[in-house]
mmCIF file of C-alpha atoms in Angstrom:
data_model
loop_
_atom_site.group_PDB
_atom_site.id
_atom_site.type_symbol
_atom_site.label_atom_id
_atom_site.label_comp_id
_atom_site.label_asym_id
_atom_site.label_seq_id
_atom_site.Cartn_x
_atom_site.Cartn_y
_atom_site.Cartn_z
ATOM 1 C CA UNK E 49 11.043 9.453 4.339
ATOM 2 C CA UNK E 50 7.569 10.514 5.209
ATOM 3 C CA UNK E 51 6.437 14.321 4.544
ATOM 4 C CA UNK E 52 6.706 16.496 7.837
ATOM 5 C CA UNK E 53 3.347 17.218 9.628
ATOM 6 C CA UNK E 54 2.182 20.919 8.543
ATOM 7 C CA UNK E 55 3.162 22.735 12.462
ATOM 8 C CA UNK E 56 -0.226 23.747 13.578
ATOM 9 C CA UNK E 57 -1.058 19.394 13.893
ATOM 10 C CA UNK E 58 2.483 18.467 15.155
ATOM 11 C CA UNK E 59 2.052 18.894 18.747
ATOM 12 C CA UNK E 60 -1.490 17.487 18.718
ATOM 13 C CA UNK E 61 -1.274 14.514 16.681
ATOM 14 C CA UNK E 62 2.144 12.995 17.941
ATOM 15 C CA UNK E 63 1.717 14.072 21.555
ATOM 16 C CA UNK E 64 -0.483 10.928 22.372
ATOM 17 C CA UNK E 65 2.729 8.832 21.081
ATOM 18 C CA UNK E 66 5.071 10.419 22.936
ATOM 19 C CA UNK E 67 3.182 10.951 26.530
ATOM 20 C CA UNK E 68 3.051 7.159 26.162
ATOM 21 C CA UNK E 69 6.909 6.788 25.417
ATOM 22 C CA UNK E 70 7.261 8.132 28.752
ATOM 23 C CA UNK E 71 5.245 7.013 30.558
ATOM 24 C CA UNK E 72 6.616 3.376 29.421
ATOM 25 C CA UNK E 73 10.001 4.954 30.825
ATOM 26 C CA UNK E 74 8.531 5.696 34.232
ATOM 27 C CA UNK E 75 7.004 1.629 33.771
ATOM 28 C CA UNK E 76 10.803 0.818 33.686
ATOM 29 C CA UNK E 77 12.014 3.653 36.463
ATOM 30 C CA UNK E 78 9.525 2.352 38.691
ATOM 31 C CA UNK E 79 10.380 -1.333 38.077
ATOM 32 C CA UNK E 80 14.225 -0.724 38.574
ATOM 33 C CA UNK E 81 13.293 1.079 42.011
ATOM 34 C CA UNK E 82 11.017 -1.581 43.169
ATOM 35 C CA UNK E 83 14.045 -4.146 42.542
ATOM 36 C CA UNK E 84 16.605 -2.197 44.286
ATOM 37 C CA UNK E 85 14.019 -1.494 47.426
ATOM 38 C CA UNK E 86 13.435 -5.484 47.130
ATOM 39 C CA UNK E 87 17.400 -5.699 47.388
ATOM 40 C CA UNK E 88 17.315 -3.599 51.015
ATOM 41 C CA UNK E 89 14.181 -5.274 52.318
ATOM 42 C CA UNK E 90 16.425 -8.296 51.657
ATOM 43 C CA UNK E 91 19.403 -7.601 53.178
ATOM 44 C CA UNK E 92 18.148 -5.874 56.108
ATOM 45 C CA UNK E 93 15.899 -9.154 57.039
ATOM 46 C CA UNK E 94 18.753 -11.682 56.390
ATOM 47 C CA UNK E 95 21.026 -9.087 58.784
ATOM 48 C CA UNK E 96 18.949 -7.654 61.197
ATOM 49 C CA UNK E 97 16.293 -10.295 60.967
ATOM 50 C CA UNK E 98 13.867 -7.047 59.953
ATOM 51 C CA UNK E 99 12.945 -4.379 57.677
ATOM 52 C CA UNK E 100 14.033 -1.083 58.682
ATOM 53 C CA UNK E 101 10.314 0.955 58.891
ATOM 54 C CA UNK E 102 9.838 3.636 55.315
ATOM 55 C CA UNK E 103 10.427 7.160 56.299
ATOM 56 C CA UNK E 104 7.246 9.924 56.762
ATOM 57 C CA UNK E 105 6.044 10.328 53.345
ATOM 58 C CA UNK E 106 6.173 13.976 53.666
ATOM 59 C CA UNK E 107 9.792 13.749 54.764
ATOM 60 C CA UNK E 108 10.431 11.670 51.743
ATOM 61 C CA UNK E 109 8.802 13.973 49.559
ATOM 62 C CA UNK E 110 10.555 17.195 50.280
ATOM 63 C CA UNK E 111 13.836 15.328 50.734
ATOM 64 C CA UNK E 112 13.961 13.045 47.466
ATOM 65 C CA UNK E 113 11.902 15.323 45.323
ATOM 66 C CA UNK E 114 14.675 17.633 44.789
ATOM 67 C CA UNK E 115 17.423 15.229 43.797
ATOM 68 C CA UNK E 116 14.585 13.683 41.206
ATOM 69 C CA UNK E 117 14.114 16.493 39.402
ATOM 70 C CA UNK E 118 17.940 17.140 39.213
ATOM 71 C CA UNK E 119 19.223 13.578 38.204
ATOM 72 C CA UNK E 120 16.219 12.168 36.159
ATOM 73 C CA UNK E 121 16.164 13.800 32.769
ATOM 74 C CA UNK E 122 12.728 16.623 33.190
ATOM 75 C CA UNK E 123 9.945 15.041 31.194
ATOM 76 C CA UNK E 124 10.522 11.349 32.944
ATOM 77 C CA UNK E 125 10.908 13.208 36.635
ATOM 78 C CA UNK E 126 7.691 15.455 35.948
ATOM 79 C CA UNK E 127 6.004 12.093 34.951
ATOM 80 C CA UNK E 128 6.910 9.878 37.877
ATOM 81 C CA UNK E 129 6.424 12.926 40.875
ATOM 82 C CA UNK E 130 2.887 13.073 38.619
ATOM 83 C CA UNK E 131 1.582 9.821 39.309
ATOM 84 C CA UNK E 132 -0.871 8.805 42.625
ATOM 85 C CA UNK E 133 1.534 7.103 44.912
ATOM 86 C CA UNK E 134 4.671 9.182 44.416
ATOM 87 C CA UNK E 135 4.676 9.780 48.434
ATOM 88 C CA UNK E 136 5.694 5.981 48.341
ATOM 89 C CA UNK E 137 8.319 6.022 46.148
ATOM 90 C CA UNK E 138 9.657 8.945 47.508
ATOM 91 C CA UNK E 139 9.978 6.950 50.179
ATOM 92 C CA UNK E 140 11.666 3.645 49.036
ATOM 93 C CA UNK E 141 14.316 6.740 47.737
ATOM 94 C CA UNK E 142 14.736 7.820 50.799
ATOM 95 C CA UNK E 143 14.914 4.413 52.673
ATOM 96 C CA UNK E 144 17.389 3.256 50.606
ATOM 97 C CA UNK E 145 19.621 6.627 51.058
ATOM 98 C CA UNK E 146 19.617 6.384 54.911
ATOM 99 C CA UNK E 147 20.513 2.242 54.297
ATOM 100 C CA UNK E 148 23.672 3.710 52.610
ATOM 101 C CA UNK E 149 22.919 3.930 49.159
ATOM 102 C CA UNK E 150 23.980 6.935 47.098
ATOM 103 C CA UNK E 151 21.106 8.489 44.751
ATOM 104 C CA UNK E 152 23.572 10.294 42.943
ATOM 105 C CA UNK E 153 24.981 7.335 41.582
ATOM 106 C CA UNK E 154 21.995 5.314 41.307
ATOM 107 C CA UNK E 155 19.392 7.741 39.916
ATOM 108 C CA UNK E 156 21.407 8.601 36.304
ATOM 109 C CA UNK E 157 21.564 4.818 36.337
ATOM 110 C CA UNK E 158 17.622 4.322 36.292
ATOM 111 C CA UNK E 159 17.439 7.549 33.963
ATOM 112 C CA UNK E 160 19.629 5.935 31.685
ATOM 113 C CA UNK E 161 17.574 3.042 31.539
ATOM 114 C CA UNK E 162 14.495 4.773 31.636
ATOM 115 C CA UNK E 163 15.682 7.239 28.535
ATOM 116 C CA UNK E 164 16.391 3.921 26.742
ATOM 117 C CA UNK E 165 13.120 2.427 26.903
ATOM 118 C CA UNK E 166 11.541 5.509 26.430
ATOM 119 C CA UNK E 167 13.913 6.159 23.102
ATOM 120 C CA UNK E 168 13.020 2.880 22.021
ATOM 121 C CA UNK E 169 8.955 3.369 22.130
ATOM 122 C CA UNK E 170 9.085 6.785 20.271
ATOM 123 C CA UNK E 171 11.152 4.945 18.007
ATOM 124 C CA UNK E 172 8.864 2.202 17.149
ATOM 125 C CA UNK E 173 5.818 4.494 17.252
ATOM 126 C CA UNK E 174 7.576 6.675 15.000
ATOM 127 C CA UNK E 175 8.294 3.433 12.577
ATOM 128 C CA UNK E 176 4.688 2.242 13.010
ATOM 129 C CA UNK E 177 3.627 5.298 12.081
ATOM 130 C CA UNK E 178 6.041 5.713 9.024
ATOM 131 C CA UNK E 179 4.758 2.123 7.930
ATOM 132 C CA UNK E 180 0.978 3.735 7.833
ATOM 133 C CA UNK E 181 2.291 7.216 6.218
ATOM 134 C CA UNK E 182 3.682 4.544 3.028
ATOM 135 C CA UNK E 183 0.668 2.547 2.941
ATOM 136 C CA UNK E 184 -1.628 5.633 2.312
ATOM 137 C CA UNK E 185 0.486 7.534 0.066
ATOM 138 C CA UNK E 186 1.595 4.041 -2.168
ATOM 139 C CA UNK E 187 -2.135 3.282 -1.658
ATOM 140 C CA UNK E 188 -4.228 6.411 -2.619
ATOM 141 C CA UNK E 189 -3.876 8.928 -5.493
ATOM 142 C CA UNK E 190 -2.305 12.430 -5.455
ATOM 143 C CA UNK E 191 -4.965 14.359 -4.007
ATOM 144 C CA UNK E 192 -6.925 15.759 -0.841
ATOM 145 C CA UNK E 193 -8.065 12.867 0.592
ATOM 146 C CA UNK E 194 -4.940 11.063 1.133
ATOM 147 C CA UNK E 195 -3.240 14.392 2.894
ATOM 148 C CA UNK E 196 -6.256 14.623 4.293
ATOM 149 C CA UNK E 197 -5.483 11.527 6.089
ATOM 150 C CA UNK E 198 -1.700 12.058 7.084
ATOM 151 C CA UNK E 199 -1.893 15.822 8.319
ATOM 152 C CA UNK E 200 -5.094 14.984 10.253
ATOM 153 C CA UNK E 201 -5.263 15.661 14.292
ATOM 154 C CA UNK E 202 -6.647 11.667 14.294
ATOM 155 C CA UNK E 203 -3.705 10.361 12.548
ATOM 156 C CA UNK E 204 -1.941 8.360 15.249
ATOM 157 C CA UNK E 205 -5.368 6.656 16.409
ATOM 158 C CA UNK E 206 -6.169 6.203 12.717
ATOM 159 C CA UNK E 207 -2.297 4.704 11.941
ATOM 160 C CA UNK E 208 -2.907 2.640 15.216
ATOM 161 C CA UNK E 209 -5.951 1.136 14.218
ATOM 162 C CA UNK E 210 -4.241 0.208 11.099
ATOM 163 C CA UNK E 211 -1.854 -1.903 12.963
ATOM 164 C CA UNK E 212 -4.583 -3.606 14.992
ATOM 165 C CA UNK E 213 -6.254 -4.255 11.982
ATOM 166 C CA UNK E 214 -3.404 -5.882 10.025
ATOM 167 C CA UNK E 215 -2.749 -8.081 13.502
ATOM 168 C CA UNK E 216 -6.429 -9.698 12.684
ATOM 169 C CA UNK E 217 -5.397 -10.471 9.497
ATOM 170 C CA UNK E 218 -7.033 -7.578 7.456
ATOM 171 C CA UNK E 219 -5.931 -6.555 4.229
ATOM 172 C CA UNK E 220 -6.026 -2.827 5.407
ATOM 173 C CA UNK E 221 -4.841 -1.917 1.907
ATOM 174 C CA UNK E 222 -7.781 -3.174 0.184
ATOM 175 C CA UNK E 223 -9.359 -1.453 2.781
ATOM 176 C CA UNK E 224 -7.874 1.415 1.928
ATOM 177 C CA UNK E 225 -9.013 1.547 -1.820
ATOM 178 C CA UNK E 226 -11.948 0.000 -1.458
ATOM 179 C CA UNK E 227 -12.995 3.204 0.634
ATOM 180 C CA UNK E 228 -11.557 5.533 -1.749
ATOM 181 C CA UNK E 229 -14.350 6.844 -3.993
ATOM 182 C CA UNK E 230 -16.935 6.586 -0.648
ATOM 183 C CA UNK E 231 -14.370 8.823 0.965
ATOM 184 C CA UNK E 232 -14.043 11.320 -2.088
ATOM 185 C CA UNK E 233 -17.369 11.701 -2.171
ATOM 186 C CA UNK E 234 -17.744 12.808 1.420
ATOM 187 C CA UNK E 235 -14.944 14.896 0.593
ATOM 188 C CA UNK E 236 -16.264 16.062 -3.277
ATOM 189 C CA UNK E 237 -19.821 16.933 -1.312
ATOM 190 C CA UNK E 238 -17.919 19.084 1.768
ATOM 191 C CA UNK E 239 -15.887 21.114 -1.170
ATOM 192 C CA UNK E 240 -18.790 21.357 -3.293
ATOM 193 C CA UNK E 241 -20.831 22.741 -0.315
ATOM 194 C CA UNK E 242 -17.846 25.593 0.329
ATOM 195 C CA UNK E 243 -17.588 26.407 -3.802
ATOM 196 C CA UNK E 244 -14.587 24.457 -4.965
ATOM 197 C CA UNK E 245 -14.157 22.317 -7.859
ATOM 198 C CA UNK E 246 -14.658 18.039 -7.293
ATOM 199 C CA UNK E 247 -12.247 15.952 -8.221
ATOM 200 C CA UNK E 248 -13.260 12.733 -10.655
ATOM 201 C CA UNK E 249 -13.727 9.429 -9.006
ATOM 202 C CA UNK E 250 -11.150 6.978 -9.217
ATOM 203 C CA UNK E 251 -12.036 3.999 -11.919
ATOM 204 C CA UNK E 252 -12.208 0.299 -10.760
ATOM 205 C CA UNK E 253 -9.096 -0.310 -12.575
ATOM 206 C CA UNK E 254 -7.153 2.584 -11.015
ATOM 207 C CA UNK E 255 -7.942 1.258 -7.821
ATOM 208 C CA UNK E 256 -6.735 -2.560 -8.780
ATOM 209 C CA UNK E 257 -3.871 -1.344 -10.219
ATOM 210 C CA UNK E 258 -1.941 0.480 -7.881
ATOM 211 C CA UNK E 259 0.741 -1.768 -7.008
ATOM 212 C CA UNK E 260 3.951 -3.370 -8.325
ATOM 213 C CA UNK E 261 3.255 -1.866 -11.794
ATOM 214 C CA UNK E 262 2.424 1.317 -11.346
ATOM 215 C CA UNK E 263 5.072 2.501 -8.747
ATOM 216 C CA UNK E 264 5.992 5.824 -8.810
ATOM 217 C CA UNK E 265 3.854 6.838 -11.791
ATOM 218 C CA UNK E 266 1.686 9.691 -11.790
ATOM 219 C CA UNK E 267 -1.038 7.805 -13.484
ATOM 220 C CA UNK E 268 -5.244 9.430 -13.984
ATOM 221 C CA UNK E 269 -7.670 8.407 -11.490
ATOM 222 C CA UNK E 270 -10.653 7.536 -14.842
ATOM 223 C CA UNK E 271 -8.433 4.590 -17.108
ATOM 224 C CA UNK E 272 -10.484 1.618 -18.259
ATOM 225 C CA UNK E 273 -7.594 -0.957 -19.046
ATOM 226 C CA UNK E 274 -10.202 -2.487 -21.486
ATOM 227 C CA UNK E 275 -10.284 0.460 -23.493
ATOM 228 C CA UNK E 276 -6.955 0.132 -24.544
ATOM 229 C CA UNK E 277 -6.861 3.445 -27.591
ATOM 230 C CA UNK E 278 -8.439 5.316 -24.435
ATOM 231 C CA UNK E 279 -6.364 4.368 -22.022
ATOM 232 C CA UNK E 280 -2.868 5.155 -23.868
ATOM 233 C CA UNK E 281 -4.276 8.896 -24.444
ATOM 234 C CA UNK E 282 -5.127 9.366 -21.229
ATOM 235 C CA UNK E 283 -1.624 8.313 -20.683
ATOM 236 C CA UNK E 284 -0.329 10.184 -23.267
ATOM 237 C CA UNK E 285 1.367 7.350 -25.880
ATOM 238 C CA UNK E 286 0.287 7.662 -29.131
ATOM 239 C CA UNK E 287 0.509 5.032 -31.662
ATOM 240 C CA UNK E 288 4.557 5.797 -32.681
ATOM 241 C CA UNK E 289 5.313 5.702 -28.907
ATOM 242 C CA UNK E 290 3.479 3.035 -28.134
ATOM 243 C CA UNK E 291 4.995 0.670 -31.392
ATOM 244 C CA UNK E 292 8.629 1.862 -30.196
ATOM 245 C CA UNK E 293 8.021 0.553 -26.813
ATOM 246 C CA UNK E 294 6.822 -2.898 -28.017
ATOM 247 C CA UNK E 295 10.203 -2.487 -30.334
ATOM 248 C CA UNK E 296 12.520 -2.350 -27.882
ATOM 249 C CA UNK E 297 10.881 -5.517 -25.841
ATOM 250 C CA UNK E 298 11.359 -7.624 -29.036
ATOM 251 C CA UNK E 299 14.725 -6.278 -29.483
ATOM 252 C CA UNK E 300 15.189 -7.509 -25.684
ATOM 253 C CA UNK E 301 13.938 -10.954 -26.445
ATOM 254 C CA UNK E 302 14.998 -11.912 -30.000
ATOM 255 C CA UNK E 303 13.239 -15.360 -31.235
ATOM 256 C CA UNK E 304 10.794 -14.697 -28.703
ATOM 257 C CA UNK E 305 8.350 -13.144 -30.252
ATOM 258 C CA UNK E 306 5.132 -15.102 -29.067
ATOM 259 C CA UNK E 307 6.164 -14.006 -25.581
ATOM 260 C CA UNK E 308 6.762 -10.585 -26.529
ATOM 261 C CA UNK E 309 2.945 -10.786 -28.151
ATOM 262 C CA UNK E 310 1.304 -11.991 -25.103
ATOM 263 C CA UNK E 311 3.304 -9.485 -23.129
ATOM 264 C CA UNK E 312 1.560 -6.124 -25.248
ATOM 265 C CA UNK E 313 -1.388 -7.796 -26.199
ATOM 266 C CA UNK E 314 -1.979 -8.149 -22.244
ATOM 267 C CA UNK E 315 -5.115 -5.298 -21.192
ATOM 268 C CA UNK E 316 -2.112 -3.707 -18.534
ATOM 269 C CA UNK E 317 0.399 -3.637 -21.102
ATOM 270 C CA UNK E 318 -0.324 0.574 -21.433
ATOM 271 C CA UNK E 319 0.833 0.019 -17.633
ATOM 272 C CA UNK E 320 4.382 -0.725 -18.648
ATOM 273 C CA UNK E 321 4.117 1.481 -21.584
ATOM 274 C CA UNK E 322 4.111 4.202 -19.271
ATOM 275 C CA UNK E 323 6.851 3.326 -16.960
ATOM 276 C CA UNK E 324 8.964 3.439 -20.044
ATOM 277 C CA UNK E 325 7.787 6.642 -20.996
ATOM 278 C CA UNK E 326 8.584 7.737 -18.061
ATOM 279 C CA UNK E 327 12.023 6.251 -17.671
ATOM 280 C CA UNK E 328 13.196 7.976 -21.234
ATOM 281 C CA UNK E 329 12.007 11.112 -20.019
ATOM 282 C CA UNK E 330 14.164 10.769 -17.232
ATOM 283 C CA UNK E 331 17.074 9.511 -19.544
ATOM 284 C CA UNK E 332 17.475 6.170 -17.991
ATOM 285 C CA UNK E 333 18.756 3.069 -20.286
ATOM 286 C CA UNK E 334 15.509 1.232 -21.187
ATOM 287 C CA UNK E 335 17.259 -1.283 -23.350
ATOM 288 C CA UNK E 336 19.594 -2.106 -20.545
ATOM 289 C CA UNK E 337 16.726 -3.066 -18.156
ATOM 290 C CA UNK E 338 15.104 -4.797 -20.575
ATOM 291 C CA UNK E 339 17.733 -7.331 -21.343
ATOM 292 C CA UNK E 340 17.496 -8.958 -17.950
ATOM 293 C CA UNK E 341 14.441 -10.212 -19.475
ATOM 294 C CA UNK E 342 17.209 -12.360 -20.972
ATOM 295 C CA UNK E 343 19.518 -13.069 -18.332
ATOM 296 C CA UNK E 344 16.922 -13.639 -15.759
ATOM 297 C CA UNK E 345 13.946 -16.054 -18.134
ATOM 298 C CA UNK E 346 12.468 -17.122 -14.354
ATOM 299 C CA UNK E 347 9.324 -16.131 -16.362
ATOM 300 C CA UNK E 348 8.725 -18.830 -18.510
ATOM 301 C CA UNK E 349 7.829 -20.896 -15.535
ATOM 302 C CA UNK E 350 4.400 -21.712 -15.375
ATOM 303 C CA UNK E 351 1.215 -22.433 -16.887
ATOM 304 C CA UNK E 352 0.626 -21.389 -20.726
ATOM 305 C CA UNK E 353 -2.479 -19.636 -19.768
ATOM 306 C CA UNK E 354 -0.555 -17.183 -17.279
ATOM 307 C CA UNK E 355 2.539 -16.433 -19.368
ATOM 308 C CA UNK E 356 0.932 -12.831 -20.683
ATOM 309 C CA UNK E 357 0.559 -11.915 -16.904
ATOM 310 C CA UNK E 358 4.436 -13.610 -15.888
ATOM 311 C CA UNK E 359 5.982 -11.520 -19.010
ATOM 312 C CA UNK E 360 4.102 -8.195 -17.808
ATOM 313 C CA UNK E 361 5.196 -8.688 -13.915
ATOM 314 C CA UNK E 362 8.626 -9.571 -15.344
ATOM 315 C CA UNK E 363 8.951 -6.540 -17.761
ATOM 316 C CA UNK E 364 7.603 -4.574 -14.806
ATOM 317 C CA UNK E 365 10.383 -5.757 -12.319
ATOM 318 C CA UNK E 366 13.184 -5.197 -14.853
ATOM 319 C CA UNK E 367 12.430 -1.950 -15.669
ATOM 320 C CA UNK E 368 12.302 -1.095 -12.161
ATOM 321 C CA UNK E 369 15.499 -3.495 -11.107
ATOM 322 C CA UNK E 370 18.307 -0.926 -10.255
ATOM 323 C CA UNK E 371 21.239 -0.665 -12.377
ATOM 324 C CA UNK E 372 23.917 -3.747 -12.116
ATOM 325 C CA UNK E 373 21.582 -5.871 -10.181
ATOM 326 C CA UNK E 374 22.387 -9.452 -10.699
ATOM 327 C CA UNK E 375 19.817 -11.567 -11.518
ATOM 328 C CA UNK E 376 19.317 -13.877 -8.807
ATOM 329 C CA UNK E 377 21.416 -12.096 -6.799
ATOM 330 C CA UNK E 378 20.079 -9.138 -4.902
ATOM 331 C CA UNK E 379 16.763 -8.814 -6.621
ATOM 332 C CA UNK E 380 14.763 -5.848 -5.750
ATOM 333 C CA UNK E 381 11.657 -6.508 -3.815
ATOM 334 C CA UNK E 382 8.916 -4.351 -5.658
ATOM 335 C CA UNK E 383 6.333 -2.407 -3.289
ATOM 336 C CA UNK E 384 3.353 -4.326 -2.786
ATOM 337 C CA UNK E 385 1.091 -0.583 -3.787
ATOM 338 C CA UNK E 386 2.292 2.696 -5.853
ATOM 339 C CA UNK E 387 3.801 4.476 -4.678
ATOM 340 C CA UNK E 388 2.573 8.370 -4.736
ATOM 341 C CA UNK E 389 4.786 10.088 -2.281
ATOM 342 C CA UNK E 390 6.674 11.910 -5.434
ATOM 343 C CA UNK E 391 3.401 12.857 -7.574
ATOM 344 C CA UNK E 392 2.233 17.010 -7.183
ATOM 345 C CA UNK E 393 -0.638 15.921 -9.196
ATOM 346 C CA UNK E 394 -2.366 13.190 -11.689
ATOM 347 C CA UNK E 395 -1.419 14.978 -14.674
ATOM 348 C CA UNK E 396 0.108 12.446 -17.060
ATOM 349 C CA UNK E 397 3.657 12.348 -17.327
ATOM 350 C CA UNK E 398 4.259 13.898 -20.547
ATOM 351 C CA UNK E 399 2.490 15.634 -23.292
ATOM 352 C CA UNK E 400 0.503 14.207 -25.713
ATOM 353 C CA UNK E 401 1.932 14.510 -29.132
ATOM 354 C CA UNK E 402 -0.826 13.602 -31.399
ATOM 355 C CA UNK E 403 -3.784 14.442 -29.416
ATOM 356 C CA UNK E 404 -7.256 15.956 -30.089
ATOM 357 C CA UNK E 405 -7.043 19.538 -29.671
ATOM 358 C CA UNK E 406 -7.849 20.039 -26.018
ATOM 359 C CA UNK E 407 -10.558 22.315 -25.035
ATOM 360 C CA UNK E 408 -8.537 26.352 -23.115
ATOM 361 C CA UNK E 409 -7.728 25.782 -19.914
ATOM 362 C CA UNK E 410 -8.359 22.145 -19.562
ATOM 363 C CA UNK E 411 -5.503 19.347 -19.528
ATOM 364 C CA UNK E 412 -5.261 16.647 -21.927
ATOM 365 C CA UNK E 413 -5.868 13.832 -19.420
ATOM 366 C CA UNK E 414 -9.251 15.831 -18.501
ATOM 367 C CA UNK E 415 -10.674 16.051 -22.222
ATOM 368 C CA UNK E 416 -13.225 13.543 -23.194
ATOM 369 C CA UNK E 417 -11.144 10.051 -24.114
ATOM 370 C CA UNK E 418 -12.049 9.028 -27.842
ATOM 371 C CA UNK E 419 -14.778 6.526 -28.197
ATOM 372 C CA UNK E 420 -14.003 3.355 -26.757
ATOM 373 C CA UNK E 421 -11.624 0.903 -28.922
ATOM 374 C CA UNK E 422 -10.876 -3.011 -27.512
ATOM 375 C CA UNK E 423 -7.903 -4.923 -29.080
ATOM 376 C CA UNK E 424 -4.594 -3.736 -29.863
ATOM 377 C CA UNK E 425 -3.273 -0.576 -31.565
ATOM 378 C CA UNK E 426 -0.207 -1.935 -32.951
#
């Protein structure tokens, strides 16, 4: 469920979508009332060898107008008596009235067809537009620019030349975070000019890693994966955490513990560190996702060189697998980008319980990391 527009952009920003809607329904109206004034022409020249001549527009007008507004629901009516050659149309209404046909029956017909096409744009606009809410939010960090984006006037051209975009066969994703930090810092230099505060740029390996692992994780926008001591502060594991997580893989995967050493020797191994410190927080049964790891072994298929990366998607997907999922079964499809929706903020997810003493005022994620450490910290 996307967030709600704030009220002051509502009728701005989705009016474009919806004047369109209906004016696809008139599209329809108008068809069904050229193929019913085909039907007279027809029957008039197969029985009176002739078409009966249209009625005075003006006649038509004042005659037809009346029972338009009251049997055609108001905003398709106001649209149709709006457009150039209404005079006409008035008068195929009226042409077909005095050839016997009854408007009263006919006219809630084409309004019911005209509602249902016009139901059915909104409703794919809407979805289209839904689709484009996801992307950005799973795509982007917590933060100004990505509500910038949503609660903008432009939003429905912007979301539309998404789709366009993704019919050429653009990765509009990529495009997405590739843009980020060019966009913050349009953004940054705007604030900075009014007196706020900037916010940090987002590393290269925040913007590669938001995806399948990272989810629903309120994760900082500065982690270098290949400062792995760094990294786990900023996502605040210590050492004990971070050992008990590895635990309860190898307890997962007895006899299998070359596997389990590729999986947390791997540089995004502090990736699924964190979803499990996340998932205790929220008291949910890490063990018991874990040990699909040995139900479902569809991850030791594959090159040698790749298993590290398999065992960390795997691990990934099982954690995230909902409860009583059968392996092989009804797997569940993990989003293709985080997803941020859910996060007030990129504050880690816990507190740090071994940390430097932070500086007043300043959260632990924000302090300077500790000097840079490769390898593991096991």
């Amino acid at each position: 469920m996307t967030s709600p527009v704030p009220e002051e952009y509502a009728g701005e920003a989705f009016a474009e979508s919806a004047a369109e809607a209906v004016q696809t329904a008139v599209m329809a109206a108008r068809l069904v009332m050229a193929i019913a004034d085909a039907a007279r022409r027809h029957q008039q020249r197969k029985q009176k060898g002739k078409e009966d001549d249209l009625p005075a527009a003006e006649e038509a007008v004042n005659e037809v107008g009346k029972d338009v507004r009251r049997l055609l629901p108001s905003d398709i009516s106001t649209a149709l008596m709006g457009e150039a050659d209404w005079p006409q149309l008035a008068q195929q209404l009226l042409a077909l009235r005095k050839a016997g046909v009854d408007l009263d029956q006919v006219l809630p017909r084409i309004g019911e067809v005209a509602v249902n096409v016009r139901d059915q744009v909104a409703a794919k606009a809407s979805e289209s537009t839904d689709q484009w809410v996801r992307a950005v939010r799973e795509t982007l960090p917590a933060g100004p620019v990505r509500e910038a984006i949503v609660t903008s006037p432009a939003w429905p051209e912007m979301a539309a030349t998404m789709s366009r975009l993704e019919e050429k066969g653009v990765n509009v994703r990529e495009v997405l975070a590739t843009a980020y930090n060019e966009v913050l810092a349009v953004d940054q230099t705007v604030a900075k000019g009014l007196g706020a505060a900037a916010e940090p740029a987002m590393s290269r390996d925040a913007q590669l890693s938001y995806g399948p692992l990272t989810t629903g994780l309120d994760l900082p926008r500065d982690f270098d994966l290949d400062d792995r001591e760094g990294t786990l502060w900023k996502l605040a594991i210590d050492p004990q955490d971070n050992q008990h997580y590895a635990r309860l893989v190898r307890e997962a995967l007895p006899g299998r513990e070359r596997e389990v050493d590729l999986l947390v020797a791997h540089r995004e191994w502090p990736l699924v560190a964190s979803r499990m410190a996340q998932m205790e927080k929220e008291n949910k049964p890490v063990g018991g996702h874990l040990a699909r790891l040995a139900k479902d072994p569809s991850w030791q298929e594959g090159s040698a060189a790749q298993l590290g990366k398999r065992m960390v998607n795997a691990t990934s997907e099982a954690l995230q697998r909902p409860v009583g999922d059968v392996p092989g079964q009804s797997r569940v499809k993990v989003n293709t980008a985080a997803t941020r929706a859910t996060s007030p903020s990129v504050d880690p997810t816990k507190a740090v319980k071994a940390a430097a003493p932070a500086e007043a005022g300043v959260a632990p994620h924000r302090q300077p990391a500790p000097a840079a450490k490769r390898g593991k910290t096991l």
